mmCIF file with all atom_site columns, C-alpha atoms in Angstrom:
data_model
loop_
_atom_site.group_PDB
_atom_site.id
_atom_site.type_symbol
_atom_site.label_atom_id
_atom_site.label_alt_id
_atom_site.label_comp_id
_atom_site.label_asym_id
_atom_site.label_entity_id
_atom_site.label_seq_id
_atom_site.pdbx_PDB_ins_code
_atom_site.Cartn_x
_atom_site.Cartn_y
_atom_site.Cartn_z
_atom_site.occupancy
_atom_site.B_iso_or_equiv
_atom_site.pdbx_formal_charge
_atom_site.auth_seq_id
_atom_site.auth_comp_id
_atom_site.auth_asym_id
_atom_site.auth_atom_id
_atom_site.pdbx_PDB_model_num
ATOM 1   C CA . MET A 1 1   ? 0.000   0.000   0.000   1.00 87.00 ? 1   MET A CA 1
ATOM 2   C CA . ASN A 1 2   ? 1.518   3.268   -1.177  1.00 94.00 ? 2   ASN A CA 1
ATOM 3   C CA . GLY A 1 3   ? -1.088  5.798   -0.091  1.00 95.00 ? 3   GLY A CA 1
ATOM 4   C CA . PHE A 1 4   ? -4.683  6.884   -0.532  1.00 96.00 ? 4   PHE A CA 1
ATOM 5   C CA . LEU A 1 5   ? -6.541  8.039   -3.636  1.00 96.00 ? 5   LEU A CA 1
ATOM 6   C CA . PHE A 1 6   ? -9.333  10.462  -2.755  1.00 95.00 ? 6   PHE A CA 1
ATOM 7   C CA . ASP A 1 7   ? -12.298 10.380  -5.114  1.00 95.00 ? 7   ASP A CA 1
ATOM 8   C CA . GLU A 1 8   ? -13.561 13.544  -6.810  1.00 91.00 ? 8   GLU A CA 1
ATOM 9   C CA . ASN A 1 9   ? -16.397 13.984  -4.308  1.00 87.00 ? 9   ASN A CA 1
ATOM 10  C CA . LEU A 1 10  ? -13.822 14.600  -1.534  1.00 91.00 ? 10  LEU A CA 1
ATOM 11  C CA . PRO A 1 11  ? -11.680 17.680  -0.847  1.00 87.00 ? 11  PRO A CA 1
ATOM 12  C CA . ILE A 1 12  ? -8.418  18.058  -2.739  1.00 86.00 ? 12  ILE A CA 1
ATOM 13  C CA . LYS A 1 13  ? -6.609  19.247  0.387   1.00 87.00 ? 13  LYS A CA 1
ATOM 14  C CA . ILE A 1 14  ? -6.999  17.784  3.843   1.00 85.00 ? 14  ILE A CA 1
ATOM 15  C CA . GLN A 1 15  ? -6.290  19.447  7.151   1.00 83.00 ? 15  GLN A CA 1
ATOM 16  C CA . PHE A 1 16  ? -4.529  16.650  8.996   1.00 82.00 ? 16  PHE A CA 1
ATOM 17  C CA . THR A 1 17  ? -1.352  14.645  8.460   1.00 84.00 ? 17  THR A CA 1
ATOM 18  C CA . PRO A 1 18  ? -1.792  10.999  7.455   1.00 89.00 ? 18  PRO A CA 1
ATOM 19  C CA . SER A 1 19  ? 1.110   8.546   7.661   1.00 90.00 ? 19  SER A CA 1
ATOM 20  C CA . LEU A 1 20  ? 0.909   7.844   3.902   1.00 92.00 ? 20  LEU A CA 1
ATOM 21  C CA . PRO A 1 21  ? 0.426   10.239  0.989   1.00 93.00 ? 21  PRO A CA 1
ATOM 22  C CA . ILE A 1 22  ? -3.037  11.275  -0.139  1.00 93.00 ? 22  ILE A CA 1
ATOM 23  C CA . ILE A 1 23  ? -3.504  11.829  -3.851  1.00 94.00 ? 23  ILE A CA 1
ATOM 24  C CA . HIS A 1 24  ? -6.659  13.318  -5.358  1.00 95.00 ? 24  HIS A CA 1
ATOM 25  C CA . VAL A 1 25  ? -8.172  11.822  -8.537  1.00 95.00 ? 25  VAL A CA 1
ATOM 26  C CA . SER A 1 26  ? -7.938  15.242  -10.158 1.00 94.00 ? 26  SER A CA 1
ATOM 27  C CA . ILE A 1 27  ? -4.394  14.212  -11.156 1.00 93.00 ? 27  ILE A CA 1
ATOM 28  C CA . LEU A 1 28  ? -6.074  11.875  -13.662 1.00 94.00 ? 28  LEU A CA 1
ATOM 29  C CA . GLY A 1 29  ? -7.703  14.785  -15.490 1.00 90.00 ? 29  GLY A CA 1
ATOM 30  C CA . ASP A 1 30  ? -11.208 16.216  -15.503 1.00 86.00 ? 30  ASP A CA 1
ATOM 31  C CA . SER A 1 31  ? -13.830 13.793  -14.177 1.00 85.00 ? 31  SER A CA 1
ATOM 32  C CA . PRO A 1 32  ? -12.068 10.441  -14.579 1.00 92.00 ? 32  PRO A CA 1
ATOM 33  C CA . ASN A 1 33  ? -14.489 7.533   -14.760 1.00 93.00 ? 33  ASN A CA 1
ATOM 34  C CA . ASP A 1 34  ? -14.662 4.777   -12.148 1.00 92.00 ? 34  ASP A CA 1
ATOM 35  C CA . SER A 1 35  ? -12.669 2.341   -14.311 1.00 93.00 ? 35  SER A CA 1
ATOM 36  C CA . GLN A 1 36  ? -9.801  4.811   -14.702 1.00 95.00 ? 36  GLN A CA 1
ATOM 37  C CA . ILE A 1 37  ? -9.745  5.432   -10.957 1.00 95.00 ? 37  ILE A CA 1
ATOM 38  C CA . TRP A 1 38  ? -9.938  1.695   -10.211 1.00 95.00 ? 38  TRP A CA 1
ATOM 39  C CA . GLU A 1 39  ? -7.091  0.770   -12.560 1.00 95.00 ? 39  GLU A CA 1
ATOM 40  C CA . TYR A 1 40  ? -4.886  3.642   -11.386 1.00 97.00 ? 40  TYR A CA 1
ATOM 41  C CA . ALA A 1 41  ? -5.374  2.596   -7.757  1.00 96.00 ? 41  ALA A CA 1
ATOM 42  C CA . LYS A 1 42  ? -4.505  -1.019  -8.595  1.00 96.00 ? 42  LYS A CA 1
ATOM 43  C CA . GLU A 1 43  ? -1.443  -0.048  -10.619 1.00 96.00 ? 43  GLU A CA 1
ATOM 44  C CA . LYS A 1 44  ? -0.074  2.325   -7.975  1.00 97.00 ? 44  LYS A CA 1
ATOM 45  C CA . GLU A 1 45  ? -1.234  0.211   -4.987  1.00 96.00 ? 45  GLU A CA 1
ATOM 46  C CA . LEU A 1 46  ? -3.405  2.994   -3.595  1.00 97.00 ? 46  LEU A CA 1
ATOM 47  C CA . VAL A 1 47  ? -6.448  2.715   -1.347  1.00 97.00 ? 47  VAL A CA 1
ATOM 48  C CA . ILE A 1 48  ? -9.518  4.374   -2.879  1.00 97.00 ? 48  ILE A CA 1
ATOM 49  C CA . VAL A 1 49  ? -11.313 6.695   -0.430  1.00 97.00 ? 49  VAL A CA 1
ATOM 50  C CA . THR A 1 50  ? -14.810 7.541   -1.641  1.00 95.00 ? 50  THR A CA 1
ATOM 51  C CA . LYS A 1 51  ? -18.438 8.212   -0.860  1.00 94.00 ? 51  LYS A CA 1
ATOM 52  C CA . ASP A 1 52  ? -19.444 6.341   -4.036  1.00 90.00 ? 52  ASP A CA 1
ATOM 53  C CA . ALA A 1 53  ? -21.080 2.941   -3.424  1.00 89.00 ? 53  ALA A CA 1
ATOM 54  C CA . ASP A 1 54  ? -20.071 1.777   -6.916  1.00 89.00 ? 54  ASP A CA 1
ATOM 55  C CA . PHE A 1 55  ? -16.531 1.068   -5.709  1.00 90.00 ? 55  PHE A CA 1
ATOM 56  C CA . SER A 1 56  ? -17.739 -1.104  -2.798  1.00 86.00 ? 56  SER A CA 1
ATOM 57  C CA . ASP A 1 57  ? -19.946 -3.052  -5.205  1.00 85.00 ? 57  ASP A CA 1
ATOM 58  C CA . ARG A 1 58  ? -17.145 -3.490  -7.729  1.00 89.00 ? 58  ARG A CA 1
ATOM 59  C CA . LEU A 1 59  ? -14.870 -4.846  -5.021  1.00 86.00 ? 59  LEU A CA 1
ATOM 60  C CA . MET A 1 60  ? -16.932 -8.039  -4.943  1.00 83.00 ? 60  MET A CA 1
ATOM 61  C CA . VAL A 1 61  ? -16.322 -8.948  -8.595  1.00 86.00 ? 61  VAL A CA 1
ATOM 62  C CA . ASP A 1 62  ? -12.592 -8.224  -8.983  1.00 85.00 ? 62  ASP A CA 1
ATOM 63  C CA . LEU A 1 63  ? -10.169 -10.986 -7.996  1.00 84.00 ? 63  LEU A CA 1
ATOM 64  C CA . PHE A 1 64  ? -7.413  -8.520  -7.052  1.00 90.00 ? 64  PHE A CA 1
ATOM 65  C CA . PRO A 1 65  ? -9.173  -5.262  -6.204  1.00 94.00 ? 65  PRO A CA 1
ATOM 66  C CA . PRO A 1 66  ? -7.654  -2.173  -4.671  1.00 96.00 ? 66  PRO A CA 1
ATOM 67  C CA . LYS A 1 67  ? -8.628  -1.574  -1.078  1.00 97.00 ? 67  LYS A CA 1
ATOM 68  C CA . ILE A 1 68  ? -11.590 0.720   -0.467  1.00 97.00 ? 68  ILE A CA 1
ATOM 69  C CA . VAL A 1 69  ? -12.460 3.138   2.324   1.00 97.00 ? 69  VAL A CA 1
ATOM 70  C CA . HIS A 1 70  ? -16.157 3.920   1.873   1.00 97.00 ? 70  HIS A CA 1
ATOM 71  C CA . LEU A 1 71  ? -17.263 7.044   3.729   1.00 96.00 ? 71  LEU A CA 1
ATOM 72  C CA . ARG A 1 72  ? -20.889 6.243   4.437   1.00 95.00 ? 72  ARG A CA 1
ATOM 73  C CA . PHE A 1 73  ? -22.190 9.432   5.975   1.00 93.00 ? 73  PHE A CA 1
ATOM 74  C CA . GLY A 1 74  ? -23.976 12.421  4.529   1.00 88.00 ? 74  GLY A CA 1
ATOM 75  C CA . ASN A 1 75  ? -22.595 15.786  3.620   1.00 88.00 ? 75  ASN A CA 1
ATOM 76  C CA . MET A 1 76  ? -21.226 18.004  6.351   1.00 90.00 ? 76  MET A CA 1
ATOM 77  C CA . ARG A 1 77  ? -19.475 21.324  6.563   1.00 92.00 ? 77  ARG A CA 1
ATOM 78  C CA . LYS A 1 78  ? -15.866 21.256  5.446   1.00 89.00 ? 78  LYS A CA 1
ATOM 79  C CA . ARG A 1 79  ? -14.509 22.005  8.932   1.00 91.00 ? 79  ARG A CA 1
ATOM 80  C CA . GLU A 1 80  ? -16.620 19.206  10.478  1.00 93.00 ? 80  GLU A CA 1
ATOM 81  C CA . PHE A 1 81  ? -15.556 16.807  7.718   1.00 93.00 ? 81  PHE A CA 1
ATOM 82  C CA . HIS A 1 82  ? -11.848 17.467  8.295   1.00 92.00 ? 82  HIS A CA 1
ATOM 83  C CA . SER A 1 83  ? -12.230 17.235  12.072  1.00 93.00 ? 83  SER A CA 1
ATOM 84  C CA . PHE A 1 84  ? -14.143 13.945  11.865  1.00 95.00 ? 84  PHE A CA 1
ATOM 85  C CA . LEU A 1 85  ? -11.738 12.420  9.358   1.00 94.00 ? 85  LEU A CA 1
ATOM 86  C CA . ALA A 1 86  ? -8.708  13.468  11.429  1.00 94.00 ? 86  ALA A CA 1
ATOM 87  C CA . GLN A 1 87  ? -10.279 11.802  14.468  1.00 95.00 ? 87  GLN A CA 1
ATOM 88  C CA . VAL A 1 88  ? -10.959 8.430   12.774  1.00 96.00 ? 88  VAL A CA 1
ATOM 89  C CA . TRP A 1 89  ? -8.039  8.363   10.323  1.00 96.00 ? 89  TRP A CA 1
ATOM 90  C CA . PRO A 1 90  ? -5.555  6.518   12.615  1.00 96.00 ? 90  PRO A CA 1
ATOM 91  C CA . GLU A 1 91  ? -8.064  3.672   12.999  1.00 97.00 ? 91  GLU A CA 1
ATOM 92  C CA . ILE A 1 92  ? -8.717  3.629   9.239   1.00 97.00 ? 92  ILE A CA 1
ATOM 93  C CA . GLU A 1 93  ? -4.997  3.394   8.510   1.00 96.00 ? 93  GLU A CA 1
ATOM 94  C CA . MET A 1 94  ? -4.615  0.536   10.976  1.00 96.00 ? 94  MET A CA 1
ATOM 95  C CA . LEU A 1 95  ? -7.622  -1.410  9.648   1.00 97.00 ? 95  LEU A CA 1
ATOM 96  C CA . VAL A 1 96  ? -6.786  -1.017  5.979   1.00 96.00 ? 96  VAL A CA 1
ATOM 97  C CA . ILE A 1 97  ? -3.576  -3.016  6.446   1.00 95.00 ? 97  ILE A CA 1
ATOM 98  C CA . ASP A 1 98  ? -5.489  -6.299  6.856   1.00 96.00 ? 98  ASP A CA 1
ATOM 99  C CA . HIS A 1 99  ? -8.892  -5.476  5.331   1.00 96.00 ? 99  HIS A CA 1
ATOM 100 C CA . LYS A 1 100 ? -10.024 -4.791  1.782   1.00 96.00 ? 100 LYS A CA 1
ATOM 101 C CA . LEU A 1 101 ? -13.117 -2.738  2.652   1.00 96.00 ? 101 LEU A CA 1
ATOM 102 C CA . ILE A 1 102 ? -13.547 -0.202  5.434   1.00 97.00 ? 102 ILE A CA 1
ATOM 103 C CA . ASN A 1 103 ? -17.013 1.330   5.901   1.00 97.00 ? 103 ASN A CA 1
ATOM 104 C CA . VAL A 1 104 ? -16.882 4.553   7.889   1.00 98.00 ? 104 VAL A CA 1
ATOM 105 C CA . TYR A 1 105 ? -20.084 5.783   9.545   1.00 97.00 ? 105 TYR A CA 1
ATOM 106 C CA . LEU A 1 106 ? -20.449 8.664   11.965  1.00 96.00 ? 106 LEU A CA 1
ATOM 107 C CA . ASP A 1 107 ? -20.914 6.269   14.880  1.00 96.00 ? 107 ASP A CA 1
ATOM 108 C CA . GLN A 1 108 ? -18.875 3.215   13.866  1.00 97.00 ? 108 GLN A CA 1
ATOM 109 C CA . ILE A 1 109 ? -16.283 1.746   11.524  1.00 98.00 ? 109 ILE A CA 1
ATOM 110 C CA . GLU A 1 110 ? -16.705 -1.690  9.907   1.00 97.00 ? 110 GLU A CA 1
ATOM 111 C CA . ALA A 1 111 ? -13.857 -3.647  8.341   1.00 97.00 ? 111 ALA A CA 1
ATOM 112 C CA . PHE A 1 112 ? -14.119 -6.602  5.958   1.00 95.00 ? 112 PHE A CA 1
ATOM 113 C CA . ARG A 1 113 ? -11.402 -8.971  4.730   1.00 91.00 ? 113 ARG A CA 1
#
């Protein structure tokens, strides 16, 4: 695992310091499609961080998928989003080592192998 690939529905810049790099999909050009994001993440060994359920669904049909962190909570103000993510990020980083899917809710985090 070489870092995290933030989907286009997430901020380009974050306000906390993760242990691994965070790259935003905007580096792939304007509005890359899910397949481009998926393949880039696999090629570069990045964990996809998204609010898009399509990636969680796709995980089930790929023999060697990239890991996914699915943020499963509604929209919130930018400051609240950064604060919440900074609070749960250490646990996410720990869980993603041994799990291929991490579902992040406001009140819990689920991890699946």
